[in-house]
Amino acid sequence: MLHPFTARSSGGGSGGGGGGGGNEIDNYNYGEKWRIHRKLITPAFHFKMLEKFVDVFNSNVDVLTKQLSSHVDGPEFDIFHDMTLCALDNISETAMGVNINAQNNSSSEYVQAIPRLADSDKKKKIPFLDLLIMSSQNGSLLTDEELREEVDTFMFEGHDTTASAMSFTCYMLANHQDVQDKVVAELKEIFDSSDRPPTYNDLQKMKYLEQAIKETLRLYPSVPVIGRYCAEDLKVGDYTIPAGANVLIPIFALHRKEKYFPDPDKFDPDRFLPDNIQMRPVFSFIPFAAGPRNCIGQKFAMLEIKATVSQLLRRYRLMPGTSPLRLMPDIVLKTVTGINIRIERR
C-alpha cells in the first residue's frame, strides 16, 4: 500500500518535494519511480561511504578558512555566500567526483548556473552519478533524463540546504557566546592542542556541537515548508484529509510549538539532550522531513556541518553583527539582509 503522503520528488534531495496536481495513475507511477530511484541511491549513504567523504570536507574547509581570513577583525559580512561555495565544492566532489573549485572560481559558468537548477532545463551534458549506473539492477539502467534529474537534485538540494544550515549555525553561535564556548571546550577535549583535521570518529564525538546544530535547525530549518500529496483518505483527529489533496507541512511553525518547545524562540541546545528528546513526539522535530520520503542525505549533511563549523571554531571566534535577520520565504530558508557575523582569530 502506498504511504498516505507521497512527495513530488525523486527522493535525492534534502527536505522533500512540493505538491502539484495529477491523476491517480500518474501519482502511482511516480511513487514507483521514486521507490526505484531511492533504492539505487541508498548505498551511497552507508556509513562506510560517508567515512570517505570526511577528507573532502576537511580539504574544502581549509580553503574556506583561508577565504575568510580577509574578514578577520573587519566589519560584519554575509557568511552565506562563502558557505554556499564551500558546500558546492563538497557536493560536486563527493556526489559527482568532480572538483569544480567553486570557492576559488565563483564566477565560473557552472557555479553561476547552480542556483537556477530548480527552474531550468539542463540543456548541456553533465556527468552522471556513477553510483546510479553501478547500482542499477537487472540490467535496467535509468534513462539519461532520469540520471539528469537525480544529478540536478543532488547538486541543488545537496548544497543550498547545508549552506543555509551551516550559516545559521555560525550566526547562532556568534550571538550566543556561552554556547560557542561550550562547543570550543568540547573540541579541546577531542583535539587537545593538536591542529590535525577531524576524523570520522572525531565527528561522532561532537555531541554538544550536534545539539547546537539541531537547535539551529529547529529555529531555522533549511526547508521551512514541505509539500505532500495524500494518496488515500487519511484520518487526523476529528478530520479526514481526502485522497488527492495536496498538503503543506509548515516545519518552521511546527518547530516553534510551545507544547513541545517551551519558550520556543529561545536558543537552547540542551533541548536535544537524550532525555529531553525522549519526552517529545518523534515528529515534533523534522528538519529533514520524516517518513519514507525523509531526506536521504541527512547523515551526510550532519557530517558536513560538523566538519565545517568545528574547523571554523578552532581557527576563529565568531562574533555577532548588527544587522537583524529578515527571513525570506524561498525553497531554502534565506534572508533579505544576509546572515551577518564578524570573526576574530583565536
Coordinates of N, CA, C and O in Angstrom, one line a residue, residues 42-189:
T42 N 20.4 4.7 -2.1 CA 20.6 4.4 -0.7 C 22.1 4.0 -0.4 O 22.7 4.4 0.6
P43 N 22.7 3.1 -1.2 CA 24.0 2.6 -0.8 C 25.1 3.7 -0.7 O 26.1 3.6 0.0
A44 N 24.8 4.8 -1.4 CA 25.8 5.9 -1.3 C 25.9 6.6 0.0 O 26.9 7.3 0.4
F45 N 24.9 6.3 0.9 CA 24.9 7.0 2.2 C 25.1 6.0 3.3 O 24.8 6.3 4.5
H46 N 25.7 4.8 3.0 CA 26.1 3.9 4.0 C 27.3 4.6 4.8 O 28.1 5.3 4.2
F47 N 27.4 4.3 6.1 CA 28.5 5.0 6.9 C 29.9 4.7 6.3 O 30.8 5.6 6.4
K48 N 30.1 3.6 5.7 CA 31.4 3.3 5.1 C 31.7 4.3 4.0 O 32.9 4.6 3.8
M49 N 30.7 4.7 3.2 CA 30.9 5.7 2.2 C 31.1 7.1 2.8 O 31.9 7.8 2.4
L50 N 30.3 7.4 3.8 CA 30.4 8.7 4.5 C 31.7 8.9 5.1 O 32.2 10.0 5.0
E51 N 32.4 7.9 5.6 CA 33.7 8.0 6.2 C 34.7 8.6 5.1 O 35.5 9.4 5.5
K52 N 34.5 8.1 3.9 CA 35.4 8.5 2.9 C 35.3 10.0 2.5 O 36.2 10.6 1.9
F53 N 34.1 10.6 2.8 CA 33.9 12.0 2.4 C 34.5 13.0 3.4 O 34.6 14.1 3.0
V54 N 34.9 12.5 4.6 CA 35.4 13.5 5.6 C 36.7 14.2 5.1 O 36.9 15.4 5.3
D55 N 37.5 13.5 4.3 CA 38.7 14.1 3.8 C 38.4 15.3 2.8 O 39.1 16.3 2.8
V56 N 37.3 15.0 2.1 CA 36.8 16.1 1.1 C 36.4 17.3 1.9 O 36.7 18.5 1.6
F57 N 35.6 17.1 3.0 CA 35.1 18.2 3.8 C 36.3 19.0 4.4 O 36.3 20.2 4.4
N58 N 37.2 18.2 4.9 CA 38.4 18.9 5.5 C 39.2 19.7 4.5 O 39.6 20.8 4.8
S59 N 39.4 19.2 3.3 CA 40.1 19.9 2.3 C 39.4 21.2 1.9 O 40.0 22.3 1.8
N60 N 38.1 21.1 1.8 CA 37.3 22.3 1.3 C 37.2 23.3 2.4 O 37.1 24.5 2.2
V61 N 37.1 22.9 3.7 CA 37.0 23.9 4.8 C 38.3 24.6 5.0 O 38.4 25.7 5.4
D62 N 39.4 23.9 4.6 CA 40.7 24.6 4.6 C 40.7 25.8 3.7 O 41.2 26.9 4.0
V63 N 40.2 25.6 2.5 CA 40.0 26.7 1.5 C 39.1 27.8 2.1 O 39.4 29.0 2.0
L64 N 38.0 27.4 2.7 CA 37.1 28.3 3.3 C 37.7 29.2 4.4 O 37.5 30.4 4.4
T65 N 38.5 28.6 5.3 CA 39.1 29.4 6.3 C 40.1 30.4 5.8 O 40.3 31.5 6.3
K66 N 40.8 30.0 4.7 CA 41.7 30.9 4.0 C 40.9 32.1 3.4 O 41.4 33.3 3.5
Q67 N 39.8 31.8 2.8 CA 39.0 32.8 2.2 C 38.4 33.8 3.3 O 38.3 35.0 3.0
L68 N 38.1 33.2 4.4 CA 37.5 34.1 5.5 C 38.6 34.9 6.2 O 38.2 35.8 6.9
S69 N 39.8 34.6 6.0 CA 40.9 35.3 6.7 C 40.9 36.8 6.4 O 41.3 37.6 7.2
S70 N 40.4 37.1 5.2 CA 40.3 38.6 4.9 C 39.3 39.3 5.7 O 39.3 40.6 5.7
H71 N 38.4 38.6 6.4 CA 37.4 39.3 7.3 C 37.8 39.4 8.7 O 37.1 40.0 9.5
V72 N 39.0 38.8 9.1 CA 39.4 38.9 10.5 C 39.5 40.3 11.0 O 40.2 41.1 10.3
D73 N 38.9 40.6 12.1 CA 38.9 41.9 12.7 C 38.3 43.0 11.8 O 38.5 44.2 12.1
G74 N 37.6 42.6 10.9 CA 36.9 43.5 10.0 C 35.5 43.7 10.3 O 34.9 43.2 11.3
P75 N 34.7 44.4 9.4 CA 33.3 44.6 9.6 C 32.5 43.3 9.4 O 33.1 42.3 8.9
E76 N 31.3 43.3 9.7 CA 30.4 42.1 9.5 C 30.3 41.8 8.0 O 30.4 42.7 7.2
F77 N 30.1 40.6 7.8 CA 29.9 40.1 6.4 C 28.9 39.0 6.3 O 28.6 38.4 7.3
D78 N 28.4 38.7 5.1 CA 27.3 37.7 4.9 C 28.1 36.4 4.7 O 28.6 36.1 3.7
I79 N 28.0 35.5 5.7 CA 28.7 34.2 5.6 C 28.0 33.2 4.7 O 28.6 32.3 4.3
F80 N 26.8 33.5 4.3 CA 26.1 32.5 3.5 C 26.7 32.4 2.1 O 26.8 31.3 1.6
H81 N 27.3 33.5 1.6 CA 27.9 33.4 0.3 C 29.1 32.4 0.3 O 29.2 31.5 -0.5
D82 N 29.9 32.6 1.3 CA 31.1 31.7 1.4 C 30.7 30.2 1.7 O 31.3 29.3 1.2
M83 N 29.7 30.1 2.6 CA 29.3 28.7 2.9 C 28.7 28.0 1.7 O 28.8 26.8 1.5
T84 N 28.0 28.8 0.8 CA 27.4 28.2 -0.4 C 28.4 27.6 -1.3 O 28.3 26.5 -1.8
L85 N 29.5 28.4 -1.5 CA 30.6 27.9 -2.4 C 31.3 26.7 -1.8 O 31.7 25.8 -2.5
C86 N 31.5 26.7 -0.5 CA 32.1 25.6 0.2 C 31.3 24.3 0.0 O 31.8 23.2 -0.3
A87 N 30.0 24.5 0.3 CA 29.0 23.3 0.2 C 29.0 22.8 -1.3 O 28.8 21.6 -1.5
L88 N 29.1 23.8 -2.2 CA 29.0 23.4 -3.6 C 30.3 22.6 -4.0 O 30.2 21.6 -4.7
D89 N 31.4 22.9 -3.5 CA 32.6 22.1 -3.7 C 32.5 20.8 -3.1 O 32.9 19.8 -3.7
N90 N 31.9 20.7 -1.9 CA 31.7 19.4 -1.2 C 30.8 18.5 -2.0 O 31.1 17.3 -2.2
I91 N 29.7 19.0 -2.4 CA 28.7 18.1 -3.1 C 29.2 17.7 -4.5 O 29.0 16.6 -4.9
S92 N 29.9 18.6 -5.2 CA 30.3 18.2 -6.5 C 31.4 17.2 -6.5 O 31.5 16.3 -7.3
E93 N 32.3 17.2 -5.5 CA 33.3 16.3 -5.4 C 32.9 14.9 -4.8 O 33.3 13.9 -5.2
T94 N 32.0 14.9 -3.8 CA 31.5 13.7 -3.2 C 30.5 13.0 -4.1 O 30.5 11.8 -4.2
A95 N 29.5 13.7 -4.6 CA 28.5 13.1 -5.4 C 28.8 12.9 -6.9 O 28.4 11.9 -7.5
M96 N 29.7 13.8 -7.4 CA 30.0 13.7 -8.8 C 31.4 13.3 -9.1 O 31.7 12.9 -10.3
G97 N 32.3 13.3 -8.1 CA 33.7 13.0 -8.3 C 34.4 14.1 -9.1 O 35.5 13.8 -9.7
V98 N 33.9 15.3 -9.1 CA 34.5 16.4 -9.9 C 34.7 17.6 -9.0 O 33.9 18.0 -8.2
N99 N 35.9 18.1 -9.1 CA 36.3 19.3 -8.3 C 36.1 20.5 -9.2 O 36.9 20.8 -10.1
I100 N 35.0 21.3 -8.9 CA 34.7 22.5 -9.7 C 35.4 23.7 -9.1 O 35.3 24.8 -9.7
N101 N 36.0 23.6 -8.0 CA 36.8 24.7 -7.4 C 36.0 26.0 -7.3 O 36.4 27.1 -7.6
A102 N 34.8 25.8 -6.8 CA 33.8 27.0 -6.7 C 34.4 28.1 -5.8 O 34.1 29.3 -6.1
Q103 N 35.0 27.7 -4.7 CA 35.5 28.8 -3.8 C 36.6 29.7 -4.4 O 36.6 30.9 -4.0
N104 N 37.4 29.1 -5.3 CA 38.4 29.9 -5.9 C 38.0 30.5 -7.3 O 38.7 31.3 -7.9
N105 N 36.9 30.0 -7.7 CA 36.4 30.4 -9.1 C 34.9 30.6 -9.1 O 34.2 29.9 -9.8
S106 N 34.4 31.5 -8.2 CA 33.0 31.7 -8.0 C 32.3 32.3 -9.2 O 31.1 32.3 -9.2
S107 N 33.0 32.8 -10.2 CA 32.4 33.4 -11.3 C 32.3 32.5 -12.5 O 31.8 32.9 -13.6
S108 N 32.6 31.2 -12.3 CA 32.6 30.2 -13.4 C 31.1 30.0 -13.8 O 30.2 30.2 -13.1
E109 N 31.0 29.6 -15.1 CA 29.6 29.4 -15.6 C 28.8 28.4 -14.8 O 27.6 28.6 -14.6
Y110 N 29.5 27.3 -14.4 CA 28.7 26.3 -13.7 C 28.3 26.8 -12.3 O 27.1 26.5 -11.9
V111 N 29.1 27.5 -11.6 CA 28.8 28.0 -10.3 C 27.6 29.0 -10.4 O 26.7 29.0 -9.6
Q112 N 27.6 29.8 -11.5 CA 26.6 30.8 -11.7 C 25.2 30.1 -12.0 O 24.2 30.6 -11.8
A113 N 25.4 28.9 -12.7 CA 24.2 28.2 -13.1 C 23.5 27.4 -12.1 O 22.2 27.2 -12.1
I114 N 24.2 27.0 -11.0 CA 23.6 26.1 -10.0 C 22.4 26.7 -9.3 O 21.4 26.0 -9.2
P115 N 22.3 28.0 -8.9 CA 21.1 28.5 -8.3 C 19.9 28.4 -9.2 O 18.8 28.5 -8.7
R116 N 20.0 28.2 -10.5 CA 18.9 28.2 -11.4 C 18.4 26.8 -11.7 O 17.5 26.6 -12.5
L117 N 19.1 25.8 -11.0 CA 18.7 24.4 -11.3 C 17.3 24.1 -11.1 O 16.7 23.2 -11.8
A118 N 16.7 24.7 -10.1 CA 15.3 24.4 -9.8 C 14.3 24.8 -10.9 O 13.2 24.2 -11.0
D119 N 14.7 25.7 -11.7 CA 13.8 26.2 -12.7 C 14.2 25.9 -14.2 O 13.4 26.1 -15.1
S120 N 15.4 25.4 -14.4 CA 15.9 25.4 -15.7 C 15.9 24.0 -16.3 O 15.8 23.0 -15.6
D121 N 16.0 23.8 -17.7 CA 16.2 22.6 -18.3 C 17.8 22.5 -18.4 O 18.4 23.4 -19.1
K122 N 18.4 21.5 -18.0 CA 19.9 21.4 -18.2 C 20.2 20.9 -19.6 O 20.2 19.7 -19.9
K123 N 20.3 21.8 -20.4 CA 20.5 21.5 -21.8 C 21.9 21.0 -22.2 O 22.1 20.5 -23.3
K124 N 22.8 21.3 -21.3 CA 24.2 20.8 -21.6 C 24.4 19.5 -20.9 O 23.9 19.2 -19.8
K125 N 25.2 18.7 -21.5 CA 25.5 17.4 -20.9 C 26.4 17.6 -19.7 O 27.3 18.3 -19.7
I126 N 26.0 16.9 -18.6 CA 26.8 16.9 -17.3 C 27.1 15.4 -16.9 O 26.4 14.5 -17.4
P127 N 28.1 15.2 -16.1 CA 28.5 13.9 -15.8 C 27.4 13.2 -15.0 O 26.7 13.8 -14.2
F128 N 27.3 11.9 -15.2 CA 26.2 11.1 -14.5 C 26.8 10.6 -13.1 O 28.0 10.5 -12.9
L129 N 25.9 10.3 -12.2 CA 26.2 9.7 -11.0 C 26.7 8.3 -11.2 O 25.9 7.4 -11.6
D130 N 27.9 8.0 -11.0 CA 28.5 6.6 -11.2 C 27.7 5.6 -10.4 O 27.5 4.5 -10.8
L131 N 27.3 6.0 -9.1 CA 26.6 5.1 -8.3 C 25.3 4.6 -8.9 O 25.0 3.4 -8.8
L132 N 24.6 5.5 -9.5 CA 23.3 5.1 -10.1 C 23.5 4.1 -11.2 O 22.7 3.1 -11.3
I133 N 24.6 4.3 -12.0 CA 24.8 3.3 -13.1 C 25.3 2.0 -12.5 O 24.8 0.9 -12.9
M134 N 26.2 2.0 -11.5 CA 26.7 0.8 -11.0 C 25.6 0.0 -10.2 O 25.6 -1.2 -10.1
S135 N 24.7 0.7 -9.6 CA 23.7 0.1 -8.7 C 22.5 -0.3 -9.4 O 21.6 -1.0 -8.8
S136 N 22.3 0.0 -10.7 CA 21.1 -0.4 -11.4 C 21.0 -1.9 -11.4 O 22.0 -2.6 -11.6
Q137 N 19.8 -2.4 -11.2 CA 19.6 -3.8 -11.0 C 18.9 -4.4 -12.2 O 18.2 -3.7 -12.9
N138 N 19.2 -5.7 -12.4 CA 18.6 -6.5 -13.5 C 18.9 -5.9 -14.9 O 18.1 -6.0 -15.8
G139 N 20.0 -5.2 -15.0 CA 20.4 -4.6 -16.3 C 19.5 -3.5 -16.7 O 19.6 -3.1 -17.9
S140 N 18.7 -3.0 -15.9 CA 17.8 -1.9 -16.2 C 18.3 -0.5 -15.8 O 18.2 -0.2 -14.6
L141 N 19.0 0.2 -16.7 CA 19.6 1.4 -16.3 C 18.6 2.6 -16.4 O 17.6 2.5 -17.1
L142 N 18.8 3.6 -15.6 CA 18.0 4.8 -15.7 C 18.2 5.5 -17.0 O 19.3 5.4 -17.6
T143 N 17.2 6.1 -17.5 CA 17.3 6.9 -18.7 C 18.2 8.1 -18.5 O 18.5 8.5 -17.4
D144 N 18.7 8.7 -19.6 CA 19.5 9.9 -19.5 C 18.8 11.0 -18.7 O 19.3 11.7 -17.9
E145 N 17.5 11.1 -19.0 CA 16.7 12.1 -18.4 C 16.6 11.9 -16.9 O 16.7 12.8 -16.1
E146 N 16.4 10.6 -16.5 CA 16.3 10.3 -15.1 C 17.6 10.5 -14.3 O 17.6 11.0 -13.2
L147 N 18.7 10.2 -15.0 CA 20.0 10.5 -14.4 C 20.2 12.0 -14.2 O 20.7 12.4 -13.2
R148 N 19.8 12.7 -15.2 CA 20.0 14.2 -15.1 C 19.1 14.7 -14.0 O 19.6 15.6 -13.3
E149 N 17.9 14.2 -13.8 CA 17.1 14.6 -12.7 C 17.7 14.4 -11.4 O 17.7 15.3 -10.5
E150 N 18.3 13.2 -11.2 CA 19.0 12.9 -9.9 C 20.2 13.8 -9.7 O 20.5 14.3 -8.6
V151 N 21.0 14.1 -10.8 CA 22.1 14.9 -10.6 C 21.7 16.3 -10.2 O 22.3 17.0 -9.4
D152 N 20.7 16.8 -10.9 CA 20.2 18.2 -10.6 C 19.7 18.3 -9.1 O 20.0 19.2 -8.4
T153 N 19.0 17.2 -8.7 CA 18.5 17.2 -7.3 C 19.7 17.2 -6.3 O 19.7 18.0 -5.4
F154 N 20.6 16.3 -6.6 CA 21.8 16.3 -5.6 C 22.5 17.6 -5.6 O 22.9 18.1 -4.6
M155 N 22.8 18.2 -6.8 CA 23.6 19.4 -6.8 C 22.9 20.6 -6.3 O 23.5 21.4 -5.6
F156 N 21.6 20.7 -6.5 CA 20.8 21.8 -6.0 C 20.5 21.6 -4.5 O 20.9 22.4 -3.6
E157 N 19.8 20.5 -4.1 CA 19.4 20.3 -2.8 C 20.6 20.0 -1.9 O 20.5 20.1 -0.6
G158 N 21.7 19.4 -2.4 CA 22.8 19.0 -1.6 C 23.7 20.1 -1.2 O 24.7 19.8 -0.5
H159 N 23.6 21.3 -1.8 CA 24.5 22.3 -1.3 C 23.8 23.5 -0.7 O 24.2 24.1 0.3
D160 N 22.6 23.9 -1.3 CA 21.9 25.1 -0.8 C 21.4 24.9 0.6 O 21.4 25.8 1.5
T161 N 20.9 23.6 0.9 CA 20.3 23.4 2.2 C 21.4 23.3 3.3 O 21.2 23.9 4.4
T162 N 22.5 22.7 3.0 CA 23.6 22.6 4.0 C 24.2 24.0 4.2 O 24.6 24.3 5.3
A163 N 24.3 24.7 3.1 CA 24.9 26.1 3.2 C 24.0 26.9 4.2 O 24.5 27.7 5.0
S164 N 22.7 26.8 4.1 CA 21.8 27.5 5.0 C 22.0 27.1 6.4 O 22.1 27.9 7.3
A165 N 22.1 25.8 6.6 CA 22.2 25.2 8.0 C 23.6 25.7 8.6 O 23.6 26.1 9.8
M166 N 24.6 25.6 7.8 CA 25.9 26.0 8.3 C 26.0 27.5 8.7 O 26.6 27.9 9.7
S167 N 25.4 28.3 7.8 CA 25.4 29.7 8.0 C 24.6 30.1 9.2 O 25.0 30.9 10.1
F168 N 23.4 29.6 9.4 CA 22.6 29.9 10.6 C 23.2 29.4 11.8 O 23.1 30.0 12.9
T169 N 23.9 28.2 11.8 CA 24.6 27.7 12.9 C 25.7 28.7 13.4 O 25.8 29.0 14.6
C170 N 26.5 29.2 12.4 CA 27.5 30.2 12.8 C 26.9 31.4 13.3 O 27.4 32.0 14.3
Y171 N 25.8 31.8 12.8 CA 25.1 33.0 13.3 C 24.6 32.9 14.7 O 24.8 33.8 15.6
M172 N 24.0 31.7 15.0 CA 23.6 31.5 16.4 C 24.7 31.4 17.4 O 24.6 31.9 18.5
L173 N 25.8 30.7 17.0 CA 27.0 30.6 17.9 C 27.6 32.0 18.1 O 28.1 32.3 19.2
A174 N 27.6 32.8 17.0 CA 28.2 34.2 17.2 C 27.3 35.0 18.2 O 27.9 35.8 18.9
N175 N 26.0 34.8 18.2 CA 25.1 35.5 19.0 C 24.9 34.9 20.4 O 24.1 35.5 21.2
H176 N 25.5 33.7 20.6 CA 25.4 33.1 21.9 C 26.7 32.6 22.3 O 27.1 31.4 22.1
Q177 N 27.5 33.5 22.9 CA 28.9 33.2 23.2 C 29.1 32.1 24.2 O 30.1 31.3 24.1
D178 N 28.1 31.9 25.1 CA 28.2 30.9 26.1 C 28.1 29.5 25.4 O 28.9 28.6 25.8
V179 N 27.2 29.4 24.4 CA 27.1 28.1 23.7 C 28.4 27.9 22.9 O 28.9 26.8 22.8
Q180 N 28.9 28.9 22.2 CA 30.1 28.8 21.4 C 31.3 28.3 22.3 O 32.0 27.4 21.9
D181 N 31.4 28.9 23.5 CA 32.4 28.5 24.4 C 32.3 27.0 24.8 O 33.4 26.3 25.0
K182 N 31.1 26.5 25.0 CA 30.9 25.1 25.3 C 31.3 24.2 24.2 O 31.9 23.1 24.4
V183 N 31.0 24.6 23.0 CA 31.4 23.8 21.8 C 32.9 23.8 21.7 O 33.5 22.7 21.4
V184 N 33.5 24.9 21.9 CA 35.0 25.0 21.8 C 35.7 24.2 22.9 O 36.7 23.5 22.6
A185 N 35.1 24.2 24.1 CA 35.6 23.3 25.1 C 35.5 21.8 24.7 O 36.4 21.0 25.0
E186 N 34.4 21.5 24.1 CA 34.3 20.1 23.6 C 35.3 19.7 22.6 O 35.9 18.7 22.6
L187 N 35.6 20.7 21.7 CA 36.6 20.5 20.7 C 38.0 20.3 21.3 O 38.8 19.5 20.8
K188 N 38.3 21.1 22.3 CA 39.6 21.0 23.0 C 39.7 19.6 23.7 O 40.8 19.0 23.7
E189 N 38.6 19.1 24.2 CA 38.7 17.7 24.8 C 39.0 16.7 23.7 O 39.7 15.7 24.0

